[in-house]
Structure formats: C-alpha cells, structure tokens
PDB file of C-alpha atoms in Angstrom:
ATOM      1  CA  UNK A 889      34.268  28.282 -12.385  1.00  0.00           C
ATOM      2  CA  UNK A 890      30.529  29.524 -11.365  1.00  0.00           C
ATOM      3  CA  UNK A 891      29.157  27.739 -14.603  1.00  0.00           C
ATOM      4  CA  UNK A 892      30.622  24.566 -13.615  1.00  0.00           C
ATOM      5  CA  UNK A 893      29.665  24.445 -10.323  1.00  0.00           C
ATOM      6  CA  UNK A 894      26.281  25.590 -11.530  1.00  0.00           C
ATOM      7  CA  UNK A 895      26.397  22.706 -13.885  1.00  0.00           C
ATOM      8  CA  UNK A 896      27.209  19.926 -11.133  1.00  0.00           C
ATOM      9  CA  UNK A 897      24.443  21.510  -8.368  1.00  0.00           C
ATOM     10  CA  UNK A 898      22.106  21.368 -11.244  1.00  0.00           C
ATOM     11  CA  UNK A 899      22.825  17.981 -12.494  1.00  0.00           C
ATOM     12  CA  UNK A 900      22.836  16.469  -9.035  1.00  0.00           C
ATOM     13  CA  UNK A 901      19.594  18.024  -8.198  1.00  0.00           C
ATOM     14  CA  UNK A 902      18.016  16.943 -11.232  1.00  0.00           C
ATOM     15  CA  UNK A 903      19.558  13.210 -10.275  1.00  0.00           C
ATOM     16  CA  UNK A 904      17.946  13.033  -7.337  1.00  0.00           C
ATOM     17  CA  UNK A 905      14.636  14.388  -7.921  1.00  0.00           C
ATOM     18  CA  UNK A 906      14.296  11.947 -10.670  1.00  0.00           C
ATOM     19  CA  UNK A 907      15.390   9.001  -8.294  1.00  0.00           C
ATOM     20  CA  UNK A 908      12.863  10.639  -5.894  1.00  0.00           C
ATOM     21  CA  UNK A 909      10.033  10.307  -8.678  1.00  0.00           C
ATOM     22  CA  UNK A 910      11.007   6.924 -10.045  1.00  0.00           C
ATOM     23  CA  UNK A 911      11.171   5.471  -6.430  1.00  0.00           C
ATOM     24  CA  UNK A 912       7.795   6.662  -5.825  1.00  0.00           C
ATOM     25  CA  UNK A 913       6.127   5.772  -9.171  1.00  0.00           C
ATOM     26  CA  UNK A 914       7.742   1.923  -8.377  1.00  0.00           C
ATOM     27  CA  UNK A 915       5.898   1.996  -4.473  1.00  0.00           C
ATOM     28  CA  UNK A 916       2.653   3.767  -5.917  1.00  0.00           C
ATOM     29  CA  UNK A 917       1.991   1.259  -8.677  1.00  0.00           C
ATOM     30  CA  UNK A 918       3.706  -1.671  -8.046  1.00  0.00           C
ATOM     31  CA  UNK A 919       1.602  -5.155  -8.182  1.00  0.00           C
ATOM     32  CA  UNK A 920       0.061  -6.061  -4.918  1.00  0.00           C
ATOM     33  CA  UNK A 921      -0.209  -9.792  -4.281  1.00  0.00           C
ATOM     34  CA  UNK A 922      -3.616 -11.871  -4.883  1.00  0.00           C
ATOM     35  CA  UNK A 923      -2.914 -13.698  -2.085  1.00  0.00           C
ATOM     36  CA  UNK A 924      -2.810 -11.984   1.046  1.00  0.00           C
ATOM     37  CA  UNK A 925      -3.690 -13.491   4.734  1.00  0.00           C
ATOM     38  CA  UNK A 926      -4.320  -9.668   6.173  1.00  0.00           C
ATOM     39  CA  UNK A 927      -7.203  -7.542   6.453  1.00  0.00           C
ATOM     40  CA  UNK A 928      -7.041  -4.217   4.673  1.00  0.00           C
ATOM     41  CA  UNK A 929      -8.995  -2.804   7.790  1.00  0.00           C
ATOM     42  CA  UNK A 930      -9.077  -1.759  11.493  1.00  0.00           C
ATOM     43  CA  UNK A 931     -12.352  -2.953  12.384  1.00  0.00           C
ATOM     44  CA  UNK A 932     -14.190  -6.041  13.689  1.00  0.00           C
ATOM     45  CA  UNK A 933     -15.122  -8.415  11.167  1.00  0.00           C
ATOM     46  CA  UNK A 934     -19.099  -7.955  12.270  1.00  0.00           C
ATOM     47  CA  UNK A 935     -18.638  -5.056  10.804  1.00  0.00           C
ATOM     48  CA  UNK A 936     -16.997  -5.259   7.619  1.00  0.00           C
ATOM     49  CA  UNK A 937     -18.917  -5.181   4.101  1.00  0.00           C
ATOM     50  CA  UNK A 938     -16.160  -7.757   2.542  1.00  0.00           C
ATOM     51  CA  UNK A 939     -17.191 -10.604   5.219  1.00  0.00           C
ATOM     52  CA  UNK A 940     -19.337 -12.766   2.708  1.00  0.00           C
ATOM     53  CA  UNK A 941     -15.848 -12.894   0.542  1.00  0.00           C
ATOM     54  CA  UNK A 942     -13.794 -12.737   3.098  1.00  0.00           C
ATOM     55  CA  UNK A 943     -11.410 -15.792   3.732  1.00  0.00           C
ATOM     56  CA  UNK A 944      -9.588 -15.240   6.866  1.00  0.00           C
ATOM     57  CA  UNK A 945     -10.251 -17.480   9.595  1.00  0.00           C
ATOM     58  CA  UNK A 946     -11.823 -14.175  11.833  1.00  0.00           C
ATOM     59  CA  UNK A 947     -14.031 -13.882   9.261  1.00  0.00           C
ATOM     60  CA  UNK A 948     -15.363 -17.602   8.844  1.00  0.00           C
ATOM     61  CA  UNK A 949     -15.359 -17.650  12.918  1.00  0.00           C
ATOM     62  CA  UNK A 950     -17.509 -14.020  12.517  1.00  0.00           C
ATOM     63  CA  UNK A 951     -19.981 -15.695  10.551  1.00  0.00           C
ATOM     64  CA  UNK A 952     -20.843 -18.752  11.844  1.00  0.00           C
ATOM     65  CA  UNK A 953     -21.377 -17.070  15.184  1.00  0.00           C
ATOM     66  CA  UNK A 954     -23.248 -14.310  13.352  1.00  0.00           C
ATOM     67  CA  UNK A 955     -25.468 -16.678  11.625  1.00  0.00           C
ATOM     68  CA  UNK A 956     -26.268 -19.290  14.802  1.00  0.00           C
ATOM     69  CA  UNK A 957     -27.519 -16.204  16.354  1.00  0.00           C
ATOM     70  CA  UNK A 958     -30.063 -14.869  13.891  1.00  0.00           C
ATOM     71  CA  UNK A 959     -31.235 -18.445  13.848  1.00  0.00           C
TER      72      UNK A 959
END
C-alpha cells in the first residue's frame, strides 16, 4: 500500500511541476506583438532614449515642443 501511494504523490508532483515549467516557458518566451500603443517605461518622454523612434502621440507632442524650444 506505501508503494502505491508513493507512486501517486510522486506522479502528481512530477505533474504539476512540469505544468509549472511548461506554463512558465509559454509566458517567458511567448511572441510579443510588433504593434503596441504603450510605452515600455515609467518616465517622461523628454527623457527617454527611444523618442526619435518613438510613435506614440506623447512622444510626437514631446518633440515638437522639444524642438520649438531649442530653436
């Protein structure tokens, strides 16, 4: 009786570890999307080193102000 129930503890535990490292394999390297309408950062835009490629309207808004006053 004490192998059996040795057996199923094992065979459960080995079940759910490998759900446990198939789940997180799927949300570590899963595709993101190309096109995404949030920033990956916290920050203001003034100070971001993506605003030259950046296409979110903050960012467009961020650099014509930036640029009118440099001028």
């Amino acid at each position: 009786m004490s192998n059996r129930r040795e057996f199923l503890k094992t065979s459960a535990r080995t079940i759910l570890l490998g759900g446990l490292v198939l789940g997180s394999g799927y949300l570590i390297f899963r595709g993101k999307p190309e096109n995404t309408d949030t920033c990956n950062f916290g920050f203001a835009c003034k100070n971001c080193k993506r605003l030259s490629a950046c296409n979110l309207p903050e960012a467009r808004t961020q650099l014509q102000t930036g640029s009118s006053k440099a001028k």
